[in-house]
XYZ file of C-alpha atoms in Angstrom:
190
model
C -16.279 5.202 -1.230
C -12.992 5.743 0.425
C -10.522 8.418 -0.136
C -7.509 6.085 -1.086
C -9.719 4.495 -3.837
C -10.901 7.944 -4.719
C -7.260 9.278 -4.996
C -6.333 6.185 -7.047
C -9.405 7.037 -9.522
C -7.786 10.390 -10.281
C -4.498 8.417 -11.063
C -4.996 6.478 -13.859
C -2.759 3.268 -13.553
C -0.407 2.501 -16.434
C -0.474 6.157 -17.976
C 2.464 8.003 -19.103
C 1.970 11.748 -18.596
C 4.812 14.195 -18.417
C 5.879 14.692 -14.780
C 4.678 11.245 -13.682
C 7.133 8.669 -12.306
C 6.512 4.835 -12.536
C 6.387 3.496 -9.117
C 7.181 -0.140 -8.912
C 6.428 -0.416 -4.870
C 4.446 2.148 -2.671
C 3.045 1.370 0.881
C 0.086 3.354 2.259
C 0.415 3.386 5.896
C -1.546 4.801 8.725
C -4.670 5.280 6.930
C -7.211 7.160 8.924
C -10.802 8.842 8.034
C -13.418 10.814 9.656
C -16.425 12.889 8.510
C -15.958 16.613 8.794
C -19.145 18.043 7.749
C -22.262 18.619 9.985
C -23.530 15.620 12.124
C -26.901 15.878 9.977
C -25.159 16.268 6.668
C -27.308 14.701 3.712
C -24.292 12.250 2.686
C -22.267 10.508 5.486
C -19.823 7.869 5.573
C -20.697 5.500 8.528
C -18.049 2.834 8.273
C -14.788 2.166 6.529
C -12.165 -0.465 7.071
C -9.084 -1.048 4.792
C -6.457 -3.655 5.620
C -3.723 -4.622 5.695
C -1.692 -1.643 7.263
C 0.379 -1.005 5.334
C -1.344 -1.437 1.986
C 1.279 -2.483 -0.762
C 0.960 -1.244 -4.134
C 0.981 -3.123 -6.322
C -0.780 -5.621 -4.130
C -4.018 -6.684 -2.633
C -6.111 -4.924 -0.026
C -9.646 -5.726 1.662
C -12.048 -2.906 2.255
C -15.492 -2.612 3.661
C -17.554 0.446 3.730
C -21.000 1.733 4.516
C -22.770 5.146 4.070
C -26.044 6.827 3.333
C -27.550 9.921 1.487
C -30.796 11.422 2.507
C -31.076 13.072 -0.712
C -30.473 11.890 -4.473
C -26.887 12.735 -5.703
C -27.426 13.852 -9.047
C -25.334 15.930 -11.942
C -23.919 18.464 -11.254
C -22.268 17.100 -8.343
C -19.167 19.201 -7.424
C -16.284 18.318 -5.033
C -13.654 20.464 -3.474
C -10.616 18.529 -2.551
C -7.742 20.015 -0.516
C -4.534 18.012 -0.165
C -1.940 19.035 2.240
C 1.654 17.407 2.601
C 3.691 17.518 5.765
C 6.947 19.454 4.974
C 9.446 19.961 7.930
C 6.978 19.673 10.346
C 4.376 22.243 8.818
C 1.257 21.255 6.681
C 1.639 22.578 3.287
C -1.345 23.040 0.805
C -0.629 21.054 -2.450
C -1.695 22.952 -5.540
C -3.743 21.573 -8.344
C -1.653 20.029 -10.837
C -3.083 18.009 -13.831
C -6.167 17.326 -11.782
C -4.253 16.126 -8.837
C -4.136 17.965 -5.451
C -6.082 20.798 -4.178
C -8.461 20.864 -6.959
C -12.159 21.928 -7.664
C -14.223 19.090 -9.649
C -17.200 20.685 -11.211
C -19.006 17.389 -11.652
C -17.945 14.093 -10.099
C -20.800 12.469 -12.142
C -18.881 13.534 -15.297
C -15.719 11.991 -14.139
C -17.622 8.798 -13.283
C -18.998 8.650 -16.783
C -15.515 9.112 -18.354
C -14.151 6.217 -16.503
C -17.076 3.885 -16.611
C -19.069 4.787 -20.008
C -23.037 4.531 -19.657
C -24.079 1.038 -20.492
C -20.884 -0.530 -19.203
C -21.447 -2.862 -15.945
C -20.016 -1.385 -12.739
C -16.682 -2.868 -11.943
C -16.478 -5.638 -9.232
C -17.347 -5.847 -6.459
C -20.008 -3.075 -6.806
C -21.574 -5.181 -9.572
C -21.881 -8.133 -7.291
C -23.534 -6.212 -4.657
C -25.752 -3.996 -6.822
C -24.001 -0.726 -5.805
C -24.193 2.026 -8.405
C -21.322 3.694 -10.050
C -23.100 6.326 -12.014
C -25.224 9.135 -11.061
C -27.877 9.617 -9.977
C -27.190 7.982 -6.557
C -30.776 7.541 -5.250
C -31.278 8.497 -1.473
C -30.793 5.662 0.771
C -28.086 3.455 2.665
C -25.303 1.712 0.777
C -23.028 -1.154 1.939
C -20.133 -2.762 0.429
C -18.977 -5.966 2.557
C -15.404 -6.895 3.016
C -14.215 -7.285 -0.503
C -11.007 -7.840 -2.078
C -9.218 -5.340 -4.414
C -5.866 -5.442 -6.234
C -3.958 -2.123 -6.902
C -1.772 -2.155 -9.779
C 1.487 -0.553 -10.519
C 0.915 3.087 -11.189
C 2.257 6.469 -12.490
C 2.526 9.209 -9.555
C 3.989 12.397 -9.688
C 7.411 12.466 -7.973
C 6.092 14.972 -5.256
C 3.437 12.296 -4.438
C 5.604 9.335 -3.590
C 6.666 9.664 -0.319
C 5.334 11.922 2.786
C 2.537 12.235 5.083
C -0.881 13.560 3.680
C -4.093 14.954 4.566
C -7.007 15.100 2.131
C -10.487 16.683 2.623
C -13.266 16.190 0.263
C -16.440 18.529 0.396
C -19.310 17.541 -1.520
C -21.396 20.218 -2.860
C -20.803 23.911 -2.528
C -21.476 26.799 -0.193
C -24.896 26.440 1.541
C -25.703 23.282 -0.308
C -22.593 21.114 1.277
C -23.728 17.440 1.121
C -20.962 15.948 3.028
C -17.447 16.250 3.849
C -14.552 13.383 4.503
C -11.146 13.966 5.843
C -8.413 11.159 5.323
C -4.815 11.228 6.564
C -1.999 8.618 5.411
C 1.668 8.133 4.658
C 2.939 7.131 1.248
C 6.308 5.358 1.115
C 7.913 4.451 -2.240
C 11.085 2.528 -3.236
């Protein structure tokens, strides 16, 4: 849906893994996004709004989104994520550490199944609006009206707590690229 939420999916709230720091207050500022694939890519995000700016974590946010896919999105559904952090005016690629950073995910469908077991209802507000949370995602248009979300306190790696970031996600591989999304944002933690 959006990269902030996608990023949060890979960082499970309340976990206590080594190298993670309990963040009591974080602000996400300057959130921006754009499609980065071909204009005729099968999967496109058409609209995305996130308010307020800055978003406080923990705290509430409102988001709406719309997108479409001209093909069914089914397993295996690979995603390549490239994350960069601005360091002294230069953009530095963040390596993949504990499945966070510039990582290749062989199958997003499998990750969704781990987060939301089959047979379990999709979380709100997806359930209310009849939006799927498991593969396959049928070809068609999807829309999430403005909805309220609560972002809880979470554990983040200490290197991810402050800075400017760029994240690019490419859905599919090689000649079978289905879509591409770029997001930029700043994180500021207390």
